[in-house]
mmCIF file of C-alpha atoms in Angstrom:
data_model
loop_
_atom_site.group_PDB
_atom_site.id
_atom_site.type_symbol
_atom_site.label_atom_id
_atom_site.label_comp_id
_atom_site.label_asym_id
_atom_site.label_seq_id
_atom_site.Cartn_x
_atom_site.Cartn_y
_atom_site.Cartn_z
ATOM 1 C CA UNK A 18 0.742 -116.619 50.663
ATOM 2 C CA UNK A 19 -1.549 -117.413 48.004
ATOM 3 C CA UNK A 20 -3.188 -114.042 45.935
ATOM 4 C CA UNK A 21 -6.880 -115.286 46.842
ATOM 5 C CA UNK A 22 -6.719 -115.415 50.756
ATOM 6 C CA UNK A 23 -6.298 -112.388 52.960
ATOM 7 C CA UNK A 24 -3.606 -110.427 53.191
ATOM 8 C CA UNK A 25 -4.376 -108.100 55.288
ATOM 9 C CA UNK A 26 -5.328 -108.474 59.542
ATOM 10 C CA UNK A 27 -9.108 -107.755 59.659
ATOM 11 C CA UNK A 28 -11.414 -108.966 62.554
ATOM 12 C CA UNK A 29 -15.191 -109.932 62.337
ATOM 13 C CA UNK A 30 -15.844 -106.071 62.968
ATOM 14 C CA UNK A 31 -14.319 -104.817 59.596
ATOM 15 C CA UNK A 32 -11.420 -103.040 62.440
ATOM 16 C CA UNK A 33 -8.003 -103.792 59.823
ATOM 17 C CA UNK A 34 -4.745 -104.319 62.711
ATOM 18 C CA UNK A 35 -2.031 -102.283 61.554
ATOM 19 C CA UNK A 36 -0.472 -101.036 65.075
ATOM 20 C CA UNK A 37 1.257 -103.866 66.616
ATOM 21 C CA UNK A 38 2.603 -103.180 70.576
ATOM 22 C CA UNK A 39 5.892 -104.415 71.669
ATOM 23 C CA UNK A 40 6.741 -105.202 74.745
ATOM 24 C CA UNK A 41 10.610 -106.495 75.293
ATOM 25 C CA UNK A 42 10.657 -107.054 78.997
ATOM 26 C CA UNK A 43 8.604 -107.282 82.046
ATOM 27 C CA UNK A 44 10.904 -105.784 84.180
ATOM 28 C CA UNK A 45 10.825 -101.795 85.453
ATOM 29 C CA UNK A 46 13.069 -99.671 87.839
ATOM 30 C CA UNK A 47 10.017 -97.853 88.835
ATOM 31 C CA UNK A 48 7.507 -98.804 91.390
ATOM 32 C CA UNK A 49 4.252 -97.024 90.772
ATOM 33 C CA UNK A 50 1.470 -97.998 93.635
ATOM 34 C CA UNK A 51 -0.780 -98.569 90.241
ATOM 35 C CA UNK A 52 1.455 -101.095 88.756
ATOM 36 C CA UNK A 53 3.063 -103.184 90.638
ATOM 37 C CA UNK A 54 3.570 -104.147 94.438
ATOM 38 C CA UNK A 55 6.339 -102.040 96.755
ATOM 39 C CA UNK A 56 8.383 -105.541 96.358
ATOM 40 C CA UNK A 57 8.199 -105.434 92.595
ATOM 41 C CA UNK A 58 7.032 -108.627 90.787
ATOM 42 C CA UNK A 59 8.735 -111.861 90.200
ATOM 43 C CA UNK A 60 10.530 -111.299 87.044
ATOM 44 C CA UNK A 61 10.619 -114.001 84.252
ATOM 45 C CA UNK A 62 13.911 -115.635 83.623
ATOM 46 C CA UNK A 63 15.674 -114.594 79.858
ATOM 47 C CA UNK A 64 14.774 -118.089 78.276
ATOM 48 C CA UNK A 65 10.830 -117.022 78.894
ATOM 49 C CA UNK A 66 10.964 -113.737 77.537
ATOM 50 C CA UNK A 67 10.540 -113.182 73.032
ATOM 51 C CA UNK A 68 14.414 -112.879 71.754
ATOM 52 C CA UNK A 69 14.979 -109.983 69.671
ATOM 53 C CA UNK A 70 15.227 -112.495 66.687
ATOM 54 C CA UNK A 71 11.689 -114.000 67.312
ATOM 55 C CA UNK A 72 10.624 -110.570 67.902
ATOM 56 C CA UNK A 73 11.407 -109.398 64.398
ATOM 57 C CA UNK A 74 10.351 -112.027 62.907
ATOM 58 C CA UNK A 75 6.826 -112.033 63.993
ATOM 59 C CA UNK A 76 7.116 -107.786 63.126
ATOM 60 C CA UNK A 77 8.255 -108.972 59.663
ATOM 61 C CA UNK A 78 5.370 -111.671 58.953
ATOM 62 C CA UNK A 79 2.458 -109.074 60.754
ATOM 63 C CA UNK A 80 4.291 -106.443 58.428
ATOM 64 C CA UNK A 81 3.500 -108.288 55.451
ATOM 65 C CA UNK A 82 -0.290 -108.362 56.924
ATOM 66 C CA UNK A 83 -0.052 -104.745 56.506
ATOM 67 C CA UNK A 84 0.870 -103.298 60.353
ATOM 68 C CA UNK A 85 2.496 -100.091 59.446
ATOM 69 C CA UNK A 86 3.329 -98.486 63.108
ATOM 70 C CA UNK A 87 5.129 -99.897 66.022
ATOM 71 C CA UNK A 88 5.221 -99.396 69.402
ATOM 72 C CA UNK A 89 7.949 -100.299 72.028
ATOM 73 C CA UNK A 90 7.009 -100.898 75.500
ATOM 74 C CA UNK A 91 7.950 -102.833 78.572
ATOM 75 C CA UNK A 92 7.812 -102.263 81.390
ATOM 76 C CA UNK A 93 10.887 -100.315 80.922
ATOM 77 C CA UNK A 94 12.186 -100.852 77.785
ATOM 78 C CA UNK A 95 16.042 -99.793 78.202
ATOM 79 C CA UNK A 96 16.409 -102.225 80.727
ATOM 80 C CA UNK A 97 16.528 -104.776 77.948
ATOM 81 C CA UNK A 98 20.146 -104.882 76.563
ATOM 82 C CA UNK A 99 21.267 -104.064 73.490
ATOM 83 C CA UNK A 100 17.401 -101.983 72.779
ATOM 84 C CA UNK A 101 18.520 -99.900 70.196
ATOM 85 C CA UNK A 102 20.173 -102.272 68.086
ATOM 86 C CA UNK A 103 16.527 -103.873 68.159
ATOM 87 C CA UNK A 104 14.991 -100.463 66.964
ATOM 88 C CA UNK A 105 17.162 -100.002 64.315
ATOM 89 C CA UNK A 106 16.574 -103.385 62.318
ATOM 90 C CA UNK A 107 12.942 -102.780 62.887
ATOM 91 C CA UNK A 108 13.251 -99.362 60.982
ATOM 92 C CA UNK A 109 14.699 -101.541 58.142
ATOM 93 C CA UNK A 110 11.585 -103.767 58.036
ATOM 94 C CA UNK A 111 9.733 -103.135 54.460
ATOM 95 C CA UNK A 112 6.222 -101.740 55.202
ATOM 96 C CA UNK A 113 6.915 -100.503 58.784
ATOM 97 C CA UNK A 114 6.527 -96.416 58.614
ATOM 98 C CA UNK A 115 6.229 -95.359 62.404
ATOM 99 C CA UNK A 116 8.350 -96.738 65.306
ATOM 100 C CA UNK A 117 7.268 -95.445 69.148
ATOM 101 C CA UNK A 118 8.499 -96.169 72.188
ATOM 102 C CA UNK A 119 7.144 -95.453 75.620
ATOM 103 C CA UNK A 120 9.864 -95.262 78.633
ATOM 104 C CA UNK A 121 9.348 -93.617 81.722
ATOM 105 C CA UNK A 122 12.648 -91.485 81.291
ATOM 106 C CA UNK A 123 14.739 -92.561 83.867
ATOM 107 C CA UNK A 124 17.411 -94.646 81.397
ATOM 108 C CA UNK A 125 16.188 -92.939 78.048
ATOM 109 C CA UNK A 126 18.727 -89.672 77.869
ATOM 110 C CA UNK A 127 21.506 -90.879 76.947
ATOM 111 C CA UNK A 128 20.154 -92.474 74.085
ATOM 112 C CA UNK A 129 17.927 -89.900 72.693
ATOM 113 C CA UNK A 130 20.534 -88.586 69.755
ATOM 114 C CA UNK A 131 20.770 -92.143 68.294
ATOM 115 C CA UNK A 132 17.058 -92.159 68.571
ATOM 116 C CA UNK A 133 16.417 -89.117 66.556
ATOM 117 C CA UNK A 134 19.135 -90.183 63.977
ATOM 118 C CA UNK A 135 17.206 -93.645 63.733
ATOM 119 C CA UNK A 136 14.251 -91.523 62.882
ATOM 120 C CA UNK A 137 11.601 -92.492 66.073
ATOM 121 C CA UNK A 138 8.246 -91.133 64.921
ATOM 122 C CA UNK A 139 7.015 -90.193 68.507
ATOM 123 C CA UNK A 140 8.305 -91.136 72.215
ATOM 124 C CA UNK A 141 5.736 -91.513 75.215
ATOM 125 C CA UNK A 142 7.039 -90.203 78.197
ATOM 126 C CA UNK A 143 5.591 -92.062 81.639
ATOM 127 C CA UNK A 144 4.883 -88.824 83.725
ATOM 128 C CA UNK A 145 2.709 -88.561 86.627
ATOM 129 C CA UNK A 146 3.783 -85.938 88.676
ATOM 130 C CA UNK A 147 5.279 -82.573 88.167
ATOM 131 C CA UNK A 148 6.097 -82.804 91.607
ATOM 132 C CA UNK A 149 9.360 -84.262 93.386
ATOM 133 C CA UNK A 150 7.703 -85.483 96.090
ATOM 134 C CA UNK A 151 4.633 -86.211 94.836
ATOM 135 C CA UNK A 152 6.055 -88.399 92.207
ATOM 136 C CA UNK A 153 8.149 -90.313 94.670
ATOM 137 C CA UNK A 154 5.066 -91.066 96.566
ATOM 138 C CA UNK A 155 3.672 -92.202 93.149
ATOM 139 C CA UNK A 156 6.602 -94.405 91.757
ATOM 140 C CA UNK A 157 8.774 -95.305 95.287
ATOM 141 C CA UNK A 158 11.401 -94.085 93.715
ATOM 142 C CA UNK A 159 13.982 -90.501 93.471
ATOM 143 C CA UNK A 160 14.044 -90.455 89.390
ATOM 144 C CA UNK A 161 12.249 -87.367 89.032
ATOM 145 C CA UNK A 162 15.321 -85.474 88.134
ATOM 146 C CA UNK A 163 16.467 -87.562 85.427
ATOM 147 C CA UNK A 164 12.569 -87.729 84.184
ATOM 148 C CA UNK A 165 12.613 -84.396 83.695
ATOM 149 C CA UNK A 166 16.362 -84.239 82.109
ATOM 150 C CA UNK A 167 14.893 -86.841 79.554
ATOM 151 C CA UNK A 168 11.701 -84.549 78.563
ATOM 152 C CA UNK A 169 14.253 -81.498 78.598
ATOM 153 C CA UNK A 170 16.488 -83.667 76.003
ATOM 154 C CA UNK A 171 13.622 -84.649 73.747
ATOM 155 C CA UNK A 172 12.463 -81.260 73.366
ATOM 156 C CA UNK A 173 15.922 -80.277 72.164
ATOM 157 C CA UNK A 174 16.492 -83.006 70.220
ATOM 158 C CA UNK A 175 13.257 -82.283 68.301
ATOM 159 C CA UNK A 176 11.642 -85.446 68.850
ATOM 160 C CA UNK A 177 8.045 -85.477 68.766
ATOM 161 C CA UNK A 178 6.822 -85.830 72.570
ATOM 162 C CA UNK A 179 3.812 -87.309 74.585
ATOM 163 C CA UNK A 180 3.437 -87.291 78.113
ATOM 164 C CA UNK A 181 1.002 -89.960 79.497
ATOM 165 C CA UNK A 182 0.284 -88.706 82.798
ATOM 166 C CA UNK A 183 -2.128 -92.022 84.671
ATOM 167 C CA UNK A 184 -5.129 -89.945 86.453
ATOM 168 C CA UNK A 185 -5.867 -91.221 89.872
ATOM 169 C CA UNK A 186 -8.374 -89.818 92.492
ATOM 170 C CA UNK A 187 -6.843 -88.378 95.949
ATOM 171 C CA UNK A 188 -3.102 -88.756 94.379
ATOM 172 C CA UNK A 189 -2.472 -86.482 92.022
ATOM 173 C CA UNK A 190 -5.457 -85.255 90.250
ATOM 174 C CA UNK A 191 -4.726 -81.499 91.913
ATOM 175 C CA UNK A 192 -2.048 -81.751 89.215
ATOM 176 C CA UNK A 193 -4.176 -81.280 86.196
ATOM 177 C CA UNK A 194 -3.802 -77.855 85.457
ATOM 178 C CA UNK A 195 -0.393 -77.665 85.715
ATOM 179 C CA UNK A 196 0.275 -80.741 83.612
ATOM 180 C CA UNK A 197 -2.184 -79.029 81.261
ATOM 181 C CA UNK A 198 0.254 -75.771 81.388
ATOM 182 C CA UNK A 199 3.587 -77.600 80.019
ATOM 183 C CA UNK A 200 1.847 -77.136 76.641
ATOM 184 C CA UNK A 201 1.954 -73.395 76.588
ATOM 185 C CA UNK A 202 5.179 -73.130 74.985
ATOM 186 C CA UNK A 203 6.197 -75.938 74.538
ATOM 187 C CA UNK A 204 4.736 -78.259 71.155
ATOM 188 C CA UNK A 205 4.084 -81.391 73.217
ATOM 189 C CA UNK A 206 1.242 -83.453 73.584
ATOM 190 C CA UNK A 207 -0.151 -84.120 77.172
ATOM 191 C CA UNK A 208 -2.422 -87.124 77.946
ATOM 192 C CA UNK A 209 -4.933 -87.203 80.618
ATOM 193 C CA UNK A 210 -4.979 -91.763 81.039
ATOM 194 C CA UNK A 211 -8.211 -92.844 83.162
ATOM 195 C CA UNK A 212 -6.564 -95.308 85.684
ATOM 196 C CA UNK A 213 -7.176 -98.566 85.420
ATOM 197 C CA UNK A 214 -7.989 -100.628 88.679
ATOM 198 C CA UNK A 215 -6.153 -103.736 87.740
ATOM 199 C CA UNK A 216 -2.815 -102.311 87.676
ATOM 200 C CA UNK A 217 -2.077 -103.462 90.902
ATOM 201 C CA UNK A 218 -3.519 -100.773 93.099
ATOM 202 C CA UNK A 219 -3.817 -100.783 96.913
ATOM 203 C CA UNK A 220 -8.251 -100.115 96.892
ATOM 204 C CA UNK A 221 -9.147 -102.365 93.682
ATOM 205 C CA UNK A 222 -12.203 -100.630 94.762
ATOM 206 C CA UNK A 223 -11.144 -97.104 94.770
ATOM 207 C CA UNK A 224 -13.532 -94.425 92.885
ATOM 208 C CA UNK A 225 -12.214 -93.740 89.639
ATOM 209 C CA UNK A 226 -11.479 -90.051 88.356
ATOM 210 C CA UNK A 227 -13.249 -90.730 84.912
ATOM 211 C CA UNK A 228 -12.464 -89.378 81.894
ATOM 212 C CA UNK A 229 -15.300 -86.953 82.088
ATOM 213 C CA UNK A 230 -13.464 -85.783 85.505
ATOM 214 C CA UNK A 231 -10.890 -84.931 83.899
ATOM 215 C CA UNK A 232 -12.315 -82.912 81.280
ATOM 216 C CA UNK A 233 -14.459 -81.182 83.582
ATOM 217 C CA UNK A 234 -11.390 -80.858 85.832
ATOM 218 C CA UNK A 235 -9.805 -79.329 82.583
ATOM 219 C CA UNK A 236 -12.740 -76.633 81.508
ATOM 220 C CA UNK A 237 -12.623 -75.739 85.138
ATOM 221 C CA UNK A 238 -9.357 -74.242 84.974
ATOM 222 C CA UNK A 239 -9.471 -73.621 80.932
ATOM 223 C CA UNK A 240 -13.285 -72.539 80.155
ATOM 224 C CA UNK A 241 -12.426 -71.686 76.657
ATOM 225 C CA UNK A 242 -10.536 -75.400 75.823
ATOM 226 C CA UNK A 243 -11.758 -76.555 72.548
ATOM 227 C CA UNK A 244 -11.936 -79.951 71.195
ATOM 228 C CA UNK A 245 -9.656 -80.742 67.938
ATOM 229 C CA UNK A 246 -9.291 -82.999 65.418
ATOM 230 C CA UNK A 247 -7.249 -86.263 66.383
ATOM 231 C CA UNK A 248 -5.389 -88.817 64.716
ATOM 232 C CA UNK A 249 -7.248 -91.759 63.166
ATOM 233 C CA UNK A 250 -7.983 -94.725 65.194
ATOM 234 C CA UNK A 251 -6.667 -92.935 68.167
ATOM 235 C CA UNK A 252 -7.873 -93.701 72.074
ATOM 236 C CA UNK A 253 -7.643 -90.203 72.767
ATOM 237 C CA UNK A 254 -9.949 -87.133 72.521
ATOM 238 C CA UNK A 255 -7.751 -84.423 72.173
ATOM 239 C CA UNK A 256 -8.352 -80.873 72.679
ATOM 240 C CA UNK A 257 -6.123 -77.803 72.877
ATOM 241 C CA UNK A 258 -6.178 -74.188 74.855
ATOM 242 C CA UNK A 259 -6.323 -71.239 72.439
ATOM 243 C CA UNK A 260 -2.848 -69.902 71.738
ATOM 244 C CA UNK A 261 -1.236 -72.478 73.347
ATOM 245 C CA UNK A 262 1.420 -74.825 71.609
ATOM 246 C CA UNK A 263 0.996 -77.810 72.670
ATOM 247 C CA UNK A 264 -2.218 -80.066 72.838
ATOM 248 C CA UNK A 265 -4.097 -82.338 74.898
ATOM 249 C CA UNK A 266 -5.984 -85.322 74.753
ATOM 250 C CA UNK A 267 -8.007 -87.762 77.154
ATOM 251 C CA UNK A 268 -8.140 -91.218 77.470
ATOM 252 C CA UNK A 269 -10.733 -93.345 78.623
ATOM 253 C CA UNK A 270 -8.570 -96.581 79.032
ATOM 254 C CA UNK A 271 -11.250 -97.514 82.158
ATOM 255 C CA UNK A 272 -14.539 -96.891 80.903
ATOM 256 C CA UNK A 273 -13.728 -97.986 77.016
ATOM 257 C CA UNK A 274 -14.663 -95.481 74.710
ATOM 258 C CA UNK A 275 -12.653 -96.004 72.395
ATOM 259 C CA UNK A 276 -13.163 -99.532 71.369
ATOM 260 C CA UNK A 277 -15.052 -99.273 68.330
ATOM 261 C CA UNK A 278 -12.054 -97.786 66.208
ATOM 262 C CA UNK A 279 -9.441 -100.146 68.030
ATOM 263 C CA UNK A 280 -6.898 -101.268 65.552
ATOM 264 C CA UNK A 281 -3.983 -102.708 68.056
ATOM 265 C CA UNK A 282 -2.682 -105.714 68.676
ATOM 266 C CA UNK A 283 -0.112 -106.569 71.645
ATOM 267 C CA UNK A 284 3.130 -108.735 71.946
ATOM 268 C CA UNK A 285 3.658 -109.243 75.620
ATOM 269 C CA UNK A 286 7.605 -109.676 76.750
ATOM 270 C CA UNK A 287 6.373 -113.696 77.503
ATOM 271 C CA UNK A 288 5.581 -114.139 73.534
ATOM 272 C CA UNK A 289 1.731 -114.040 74.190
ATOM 273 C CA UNK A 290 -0.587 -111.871 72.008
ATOM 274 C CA UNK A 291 -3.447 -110.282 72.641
ATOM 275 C CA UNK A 292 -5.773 -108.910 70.746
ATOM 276 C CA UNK A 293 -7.359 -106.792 73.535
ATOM 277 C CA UNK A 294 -6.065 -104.989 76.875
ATOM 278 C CA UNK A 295 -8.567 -106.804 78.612
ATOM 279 C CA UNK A 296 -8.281 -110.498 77.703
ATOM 280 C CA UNK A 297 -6.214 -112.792 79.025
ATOM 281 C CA UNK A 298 -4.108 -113.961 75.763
ATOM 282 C CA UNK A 299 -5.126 -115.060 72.862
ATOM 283 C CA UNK A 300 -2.170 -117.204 71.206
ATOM 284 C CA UNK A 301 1.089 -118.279 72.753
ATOM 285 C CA UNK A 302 3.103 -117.469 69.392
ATOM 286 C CA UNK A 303 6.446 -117.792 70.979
ATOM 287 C CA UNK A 304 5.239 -121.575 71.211
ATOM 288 C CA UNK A 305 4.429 -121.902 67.901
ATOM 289 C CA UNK A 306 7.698 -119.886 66.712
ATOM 290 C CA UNK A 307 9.700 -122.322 68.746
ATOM 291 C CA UNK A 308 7.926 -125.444 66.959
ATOM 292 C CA UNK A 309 9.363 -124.443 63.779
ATOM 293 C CA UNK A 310 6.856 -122.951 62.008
ATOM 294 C CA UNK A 311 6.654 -121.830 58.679
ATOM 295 C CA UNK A 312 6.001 -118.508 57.402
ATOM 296 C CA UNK A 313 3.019 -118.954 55.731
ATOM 297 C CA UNK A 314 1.749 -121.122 58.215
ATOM 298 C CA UNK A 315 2.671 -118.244 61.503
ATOM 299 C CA UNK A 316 0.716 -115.828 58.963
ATOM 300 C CA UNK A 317 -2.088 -117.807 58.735
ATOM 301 C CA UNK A 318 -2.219 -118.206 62.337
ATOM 302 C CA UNK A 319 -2.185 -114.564 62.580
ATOM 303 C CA UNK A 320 -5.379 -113.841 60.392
ATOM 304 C CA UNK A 321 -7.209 -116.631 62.562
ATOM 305 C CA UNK A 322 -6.397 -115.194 65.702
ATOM 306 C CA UNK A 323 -7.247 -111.573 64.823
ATOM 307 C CA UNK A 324 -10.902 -113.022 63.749
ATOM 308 C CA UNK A 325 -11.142 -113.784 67.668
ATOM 309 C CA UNK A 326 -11.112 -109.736 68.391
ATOM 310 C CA UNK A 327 -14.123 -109.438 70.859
ATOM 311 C CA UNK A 328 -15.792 -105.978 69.870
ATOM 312 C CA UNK A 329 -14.878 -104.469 72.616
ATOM 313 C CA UNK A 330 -12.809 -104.802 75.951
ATOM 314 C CA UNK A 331 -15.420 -105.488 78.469
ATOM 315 C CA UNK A 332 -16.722 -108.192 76.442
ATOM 316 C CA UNK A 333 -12.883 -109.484 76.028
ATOM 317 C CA UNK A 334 -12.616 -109.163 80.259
ATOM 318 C CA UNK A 335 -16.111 -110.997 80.403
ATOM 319 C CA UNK A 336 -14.687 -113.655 78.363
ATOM 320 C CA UNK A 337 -11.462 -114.464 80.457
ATOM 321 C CA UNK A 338 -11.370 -117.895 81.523
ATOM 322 C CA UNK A 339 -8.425 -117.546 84.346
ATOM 323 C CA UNK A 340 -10.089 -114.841 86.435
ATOM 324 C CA UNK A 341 -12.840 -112.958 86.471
ATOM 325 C CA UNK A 342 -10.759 -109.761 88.106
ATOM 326 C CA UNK A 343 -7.929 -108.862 85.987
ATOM 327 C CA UNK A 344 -4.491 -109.273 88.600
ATOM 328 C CA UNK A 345 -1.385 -108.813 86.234
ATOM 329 C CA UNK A 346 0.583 -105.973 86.277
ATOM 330 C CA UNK A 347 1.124 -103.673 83.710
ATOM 331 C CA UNK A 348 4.710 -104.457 83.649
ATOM 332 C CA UNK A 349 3.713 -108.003 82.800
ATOM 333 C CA UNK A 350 1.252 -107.060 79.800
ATOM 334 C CA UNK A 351 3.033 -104.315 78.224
ATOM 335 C CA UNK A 352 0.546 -101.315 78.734
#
């Protein structure tokens, strides 16, 4: 790329892309009522879905944009063979420091010592119950036992570890506190994720337990929790419970609060991106990859497509033209 154009992913709003989401397949061994229907969702055949090698390439080209920190995602990302090999050639990408993956646990354990020898910055753990029954209710599924052998394995594997636990009103907001407990004694990160109404849920019109719920939920039980300092460009407002070891954050993934510092862009397991939760694709660069493009010419595309970043996502859902209600599952964008 020529010296005098840009070289790095910046949108009208000044917001520089340097976290690029990943998600290699659509498909999930979990059920959550939030994400997907009790039937599951039609998954795409292989020949639809990004192949790893199409997959590192566009990582390479954003990389030389200047996205630093990846993030794996699926649906369930081990059900996509071969996963780690994936990981590891992503760790050799120059200009990549920070590869995450989110899983919901149920495949992840026996991988976890190849993933801290690979050197995984932080794992996400999919977690919304503390309670067997409860989170079979939640997912349709009895995986809570190897869940919770997975967050038992990261801990002793040392690998930094955040629980996302998905919020929702009458189901299993009673479980708050003790969610908010597990970082006691233990140096974890819990996150408190507003729910978001298009994941499939049975009321699309169901009230919402808001982030400010939460955190009144939270003082409730914890009158002296403080708020802390949290990462840069992070979604979450994190705050922690004196003398415990852990920490806690909140995020507002409904009501949007967080837009203004957004610096993510998504790779859906179809080869769409998007530059926003909320919109409905931006670019079908799997397309374009399989059309032979150059280099310079998928990088160009890349700082073109960024520029199209509404400002925020309820301008990006006003702005679909397929729907005005947002209907895909969360397996399908890549969360």
């Amino acid at each position: 790329m020529n010296q005098d154009k840009q070289t790095i992913l910046t949108d009208k709003w000044g917001r520089q892309m340097d976290y690029l989401r990943i998600a290699v397949t659509d498909r999930c061994n979990l059920r959550c009522f939030y994400c997907m229907p009790a039937e599951g969702i039609q998954y795409l055949p292989k020949k639809e879905l990004m192949s790893y090698e199409e997959i590192l390439r566009v990582t390479q080209n954003l990389a030389e944009l200047g996205v630093k920190k990846i993030r794996i995602t699926g649906g369930e990302p081990f059900l996509r063979k071969d996963l780690m090999q994936l990981l590891r050639k992503i760790t050799e990408i120059d200009g990549i420091t920070s590869l995450n993956l989110t899983t919901n646990g149920v495949l992840t354990y026996p991988h976890l010592k190849e993933l801290k020898e690979i050197g995984i910055d932080h794992i996400n753990l999919s977690l919304d119950s503390l309670d067997k029954q409860n989170f079979f209710a939640i997912t349709r599924r009895d995986e809570y036992n190897k869940v919770m052998q997975t967050l038992d394995g990261l801990l002793d594997h040392g690998i930094k570890t955040k629980i996302n636990m998905v919020v929702m009103n009458g189901r299993n907001e009673h479980e708050i506190q003790a969610m908010a407990k597990l970082t006691k004694n233990k140096n974890i990160s819990v996150r408190f994720i507003e729910e978001m109404p298009f994941n499939g849920s049975d009321d699309q019109n169901a009230k919402i337990f808001s982030a400010q719920d939460i955190l009144d939920e939270l003082k409730h039980h914890y009158p002296a929790l403080q708020k802390i300092a949290q990462e840069p460009n992070s979604p979450s407002t994190a705050y922690q419970i004196p003398d415990y070891a852990g920490s806690l954050g909140i995020i507002a993934a409904y009501t949007r609060s967080f837009c203004g510092t957004c610096n993510r862009i998504r790779l859906t397991a179809t080869g769409s991106i998007k530059n926003c939760l909320y919109d409905e694709g931006v670019l079908d660069v799997k397309g374009i990859l399989r059309t032979g493009i150059s280099d310079e010419a998928l990088k160009e595309t890349f700082i073109q497509t960024v520029q199209r970043k509404e400002v925020n996502g309820f301008v990006a859902e006003i702005n679909r033209q397929k729907n005005t209600q947002i209907t895909e599952s969360m397996s399908t964008i890549g969360g």
